[in-house]
Amino acid sequence: QRQMCIRDSYLKHHRKVLYYNLFTSGKLHVHLADTEKQATILFSAGKELAKKENVTEELKATDIMLWVQKMNNIRERVIEVVNAEVVFV
């Protein structure tokens, strides 16, 4: 839901012609829903990244601060990819 709002705002302010074309053709909501779907797929890659980088429940149990640090790093990288490839294009 959040990515839809960000994309909507981005289109309104930076891609006005595309925004109004989508709006007047009745395709804006479909476009925003598709954006959210793509973002959700990319966000699910964060779980795979955590597994690949050995950020496990065992690490969480033994060193919570390291686990939080690594999970925050993964989350930020995924957000950066989503924004670059889905939201701000």
Coordinates of N, CA and C in Angstrom, one line a residue:
Q1 N 0.8 -1.2 0.0 CA 0.0 0.0 0.0 C 0.9 1.3 0.0
R2 N 2.0 1.2 0.7 CA 2.8 2.4 0.8 C 3.5 2.7 -0.5
Q3 N 3.9 1.7 -1.3 CA 4.6 1.9 -2.5 C 3.6 2.6 -3.5
M4 N 2.3 2.2 -3.4 CA 1.3 2.8 -4.3 C 1.2 4.3 -4.0
C5 N 1.2 4.7 -2.8 CA 1.1 6.1 -2.4 C 2.3 6.9 -2.9
I6 N 3.5 6.3 -2.7 CA 4.7 6.9 -3.1 C 4.7 7.1 -4.6
R7 N 4.3 6.0 -5.4 CA 4.3 6.1 -6.8 C 3.3 7.1 -7.3
D8 N 2.1 7.2 -6.7 CA 1.1 8.2 -7.0 C 1.6 9.6 -6.9
S9 N 2.2 9.8 -5.8 CA 2.8 11.2 -5.5 C 3.9 11.5 -6.5
Y10 N 4.8 10.5 -6.8 CA 5.9 10.7 -7.7 C 5.3 11.1 -9.1
L11 N 4.3 10.3 -9.6 CA 3.7 10.6 -10.9 C 3.1 12.0 -10.9
K12 N 2.4 12.4 -9.8 CA 1.7 13.7 -9.8 C 2.7 14.8 -9.9
H13 N 3.8 14.7 -9.3 CA 4.8 15.8 -9.2 C 5.9 15.8 -10.2
H14 N 6.2 14.6 -10.7 CA 7.4 14.5 -11.6 C 7.1 13.9 -13.0
R15 N 6.0 13.2 -13.2 CA 5.6 12.6 -14.4 C 4.2 13.0 -14.7
K16 N 3.9 14.3 -14.8 CA 2.5 14.8 -14.8 C 1.7 14.3 -16.1
V17 N 2.4 14.3 -17.2 CA 1.7 13.8 -18.4 C 1.3 12.4 -18.3
L18 N 2.2 11.5 -17.8 CA 1.9 10.1 -17.6 C 0.8 10.0 -16.6
Y19 N 0.8 10.7 -15.5 CA -0.2 10.7 -14.5 C -1.6 11.0 -15.1
Y20 N -1.7 12.1 -15.8 CA -3.0 12.5 -16.3 C -3.5 11.6 -17.4
N21 N -2.5 11.0 -18.2 CA -2.9 10.0 -19.2 C -3.5 8.8 -18.5
L22 N -2.9 8.3 -17.5 CA -3.4 7.1 -16.7 C -4.7 7.5 -16.1
F23 N -4.8 8.7 -15.5 CA -6.0 9.1 -14.7 C -7.2 9.2 -15.7
T24 N -7.0 9.9 -16.8 CA -8.1 10.1 -17.7 C -8.5 8.8 -18.5
S25 N -7.6 7.9 -18.6 CA -8.0 6.6 -19.3 C -8.6 5.6 -18.3
G26 N -8.6 6.0 -17.0 CA -9.1 5.0 -16.0 C -8.2 3.9 -15.7
K27 N -6.9 4.1 -16.0 CA -5.9 3.0 -15.8 C -5.0 3.3 -14.6
L28 N -5.2 4.4 -13.9 CA -4.3 4.8 -12.9 C -4.3 3.8 -11.7
H29 N -5.5 3.4 -11.3 CA -5.5 2.4 -10.2 C -4.9 1.1 -10.5
V30 N -5.1 0.6 -11.7 CA -4.5 -0.6 -12.2 C -3.0 -0.5 -12.2
H31 N -2.5 0.7 -12.7 CA -1.1 0.9 -12.7 C -0.5 0.9 -11.3
L32 N -1.1 1.6 -10.4 CA -0.6 1.6 -9.0 C -0.7 0.3 -8.3
A33 N -1.7 -0.5 -8.6 CA -1.8 -1.8 -8.0 C -0.7 -2.7 -8.6
D34 N -0.4 -2.6 -9.9 CA 0.7 -3.3 -10.5 C 2.0 -3.0 -9.8
T35 N 2.2 -1.7 -9.6 CA 3.4 -1.2 -8.9 C 3.5 -1.8 -7.5
E36 N 2.4 -1.9 -6.8 CA 2.4 -2.5 -5.4 C 2.8 -4.0 -5.5
K37 N 2.2 -4.7 -6.5 CA 2.5 -6.1 -6.7 C 3.9 -6.4 -7.0
Q38 N 4.5 -5.6 -7.9 CA 6.0 -5.7 -8.2 C 6.8 -5.4 -7.0
A39 N 6.4 -4.4 -6.2 CA 7.2 -4.1 -5.0 C 7.1 -5.2 -4.0
T40 N 6.0 -5.8 -3.8 CA 5.8 -6.9 -2.9 C 6.7 -8.1 -3.3
I41 N 6.8 -8.4 -4.6 CA 7.6 -9.5 -5.1 C 9.1 -9.2 -4.7
L42 N 9.5 -7.9 -4.9 CA 10.9 -7.6 -4.6 C 11.1 -7.6 -3.1
F43 N 10.1 -7.2 -2.3 CA 10.3 -7.2 -0.9 C 10.5 -8.6 -0.4
S44 N 9.8 -9.6 -1.0 CA 10.0 -11.0 -0.6 C 11.4 -11.5 -0.8
A45 N 12.1 -10.8 -1.7 CA 13.5 -11.2 -1.9 C 14.4 -10.9 -0.7
G46 N 13.9 -10.0 0.2 CA 14.6 -9.7 1.4 C 14.7 -11.0 2.3
K47 N 13.7 -11.8 2.3 CA 13.8 -13.0 3.1 C 14.8 -14.0 2.5
E48 N 14.9 -14.0 1.2 CA 15.9 -14.9 0.6 C 17.3 -14.3 0.8
L49 N 17.4 -13.0 0.8 CA 18.7 -12.4 1.1 C 19.2 -12.7 2.5
A50 N 18.2 -12.6 3.5 CA 18.6 -12.9 4.9 C 19.1 -14.4 5.0
K51 N 18.4 -15.3 4.3 CA 18.8 -16.7 4.3 C 20.2 -16.9 3.7
K52 N 20.4 -16.2 2.6 CA 21.7 -16.3 1.9 C 22.8 -15.7 2.7
E53 N 22.6 -14.7 3.5 CA 23.6 -14.1 4.3 C 23.6 -14.6 5.8
N54 N 23.0 -15.7 6.0 CA 23.0 -16.4 7.3 C 22.5 -15.5 8.4
V55 N 21.4 -14.8 8.1 CA 20.8 -14.0 9.2 C 19.6 -14.8 9.6
T56 N 19.9 -15.7 10.6 CA 18.9 -16.7 11.0 C 18.4 -16.4 12.4
E57 N 17.4 -17.3 12.8 CA 16.8 -17.2 14.1 C 17.9 -17.5 15.2
E58 N 18.8 -18.4 14.8 CA 19.9 -18.7 15.7 C 20.8 -17.5 16.0
L59 N 21.1 -16.7 15.0 CA 21.8 -15.5 15.2 C 21.0 -14.5 16.0
K60 N 19.7 -14.5 15.8 CA 18.9 -13.6 16.6 C 18.9 -14.0 18.1
A61 N 19.0 -15.3 18.4 CA 19.0 -15.8 19.7 C 20.3 -15.5 20.4
T62 N 21.4 -15.5 19.6 CA 22.7 -15.4 20.2 C 23.2 -14.0 20.2
D63 N 22.9 -13.2 19.2 CA 23.4 -11.8 19.1 C 22.4 -10.9 18.5
I64 N 21.4 -10.5 19.3 CA 20.3 -9.7 18.8 C 20.7 -8.4 18.1
M65 N 21.7 -7.7 18.6 CA 22.1 -6.5 18.0 C 22.7 -6.7 16.6
L66 N 23.5 -7.7 16.4 CA 24.0 -8.0 15.1 C 22.9 -8.4 14.2
W67 N 21.9 -9.2 14.7 CA 20.8 -9.6 13.8 C 20.0 -8.4 13.4
V68 N 19.7 -7.4 14.3 CA 19.0 -6.2 14.0 C 19.7 -5.4 12.9
Q69 N 21.0 -5.3 13.1 CA 21.9 -4.5 12.2 C 21.8 -5.1 10.8
K70 N 22.0 -6.4 10.7 CA 21.9 -7.1 9.4 C 20.6 -7.0 8.8
M71 N 19.5 -7.2 9.6 CA 18.2 -7.1 9.0 C 17.8 -5.7 8.5
N72 N 18.3 -4.7 9.3 CA 18.1 -3.3 8.8 C 18.8 -3.0 7.5
N73 N 20.0 -3.5 7.4 CA 20.8 -3.4 6.2 C 20.1 -4.0 5.0
I74 N 19.6 -5.2 5.2 CA 18.9 -5.9 4.1 C 17.7 -5.1 3.7
R75 N 16.9 -4.7 4.7 CA 15.7 -3.9 4.4 C 16.0 -2.7 3.6
E76 N 17.0 -1.9 4.0 CA 17.4 -0.7 3.3 C 17.8 -1.0 1.9
R77 N 18.5 -2.1 1.7 CA 19.0 -2.4 0.3 C 17.8 -2.8 -0.6
V78 N 16.8 -3.5 0.0 CA 15.6 -3.9 -0.7 C 14.8 -2.7 -1.1
I79 N 14.6 -1.8 -0.1 CA 13.9 -0.5 -0.4 C 14.5 0.3 -1.5
E80 N 15.9 0.3 -1.5 CA 16.6 1.1 -2.5 C 16.3 0.5 -3.9
V81 N 16.3 -0.9 -4.0 CA 16.1 -1.5 -5.3 C 14.6 -1.3 -5.7
V82 N 13.7 -1.4 -4.8 CA 12.3 -1.2 -5.1 C 12.1 0.2 -5.6
N83 N 12.6 1.2 -4.9 CA 12.5 2.6 -5.4 C 13.1 2.8 -6.7
A84 N 14.3 2.3 -7.0 CA 15.0 2.5 -8.2 C 14.3 1.8 -9.4
E85 N 13.8 0.5 -9.1 CA 13.3 -0.3 -10.3 C 11.8 -0.2 -10.4
V86 N 11.0 0.2 -9.4 CA 9.6 0.1 -9.5 C 8.9 1.5 -9.3
V87 N 9.3 2.2 -8.3 CA 8.6 3.4 -7.9 C 9.0 4.6 -8.7
F88 N 10.3 4.9 -8.8 CA 10.8 6.1 -9.4 C 11.3 5.9 -10.8
V89 N 10.5 5.3 -11.6 CA 10.8 5.1 -13.0 C 9.8 5.7 -13.9

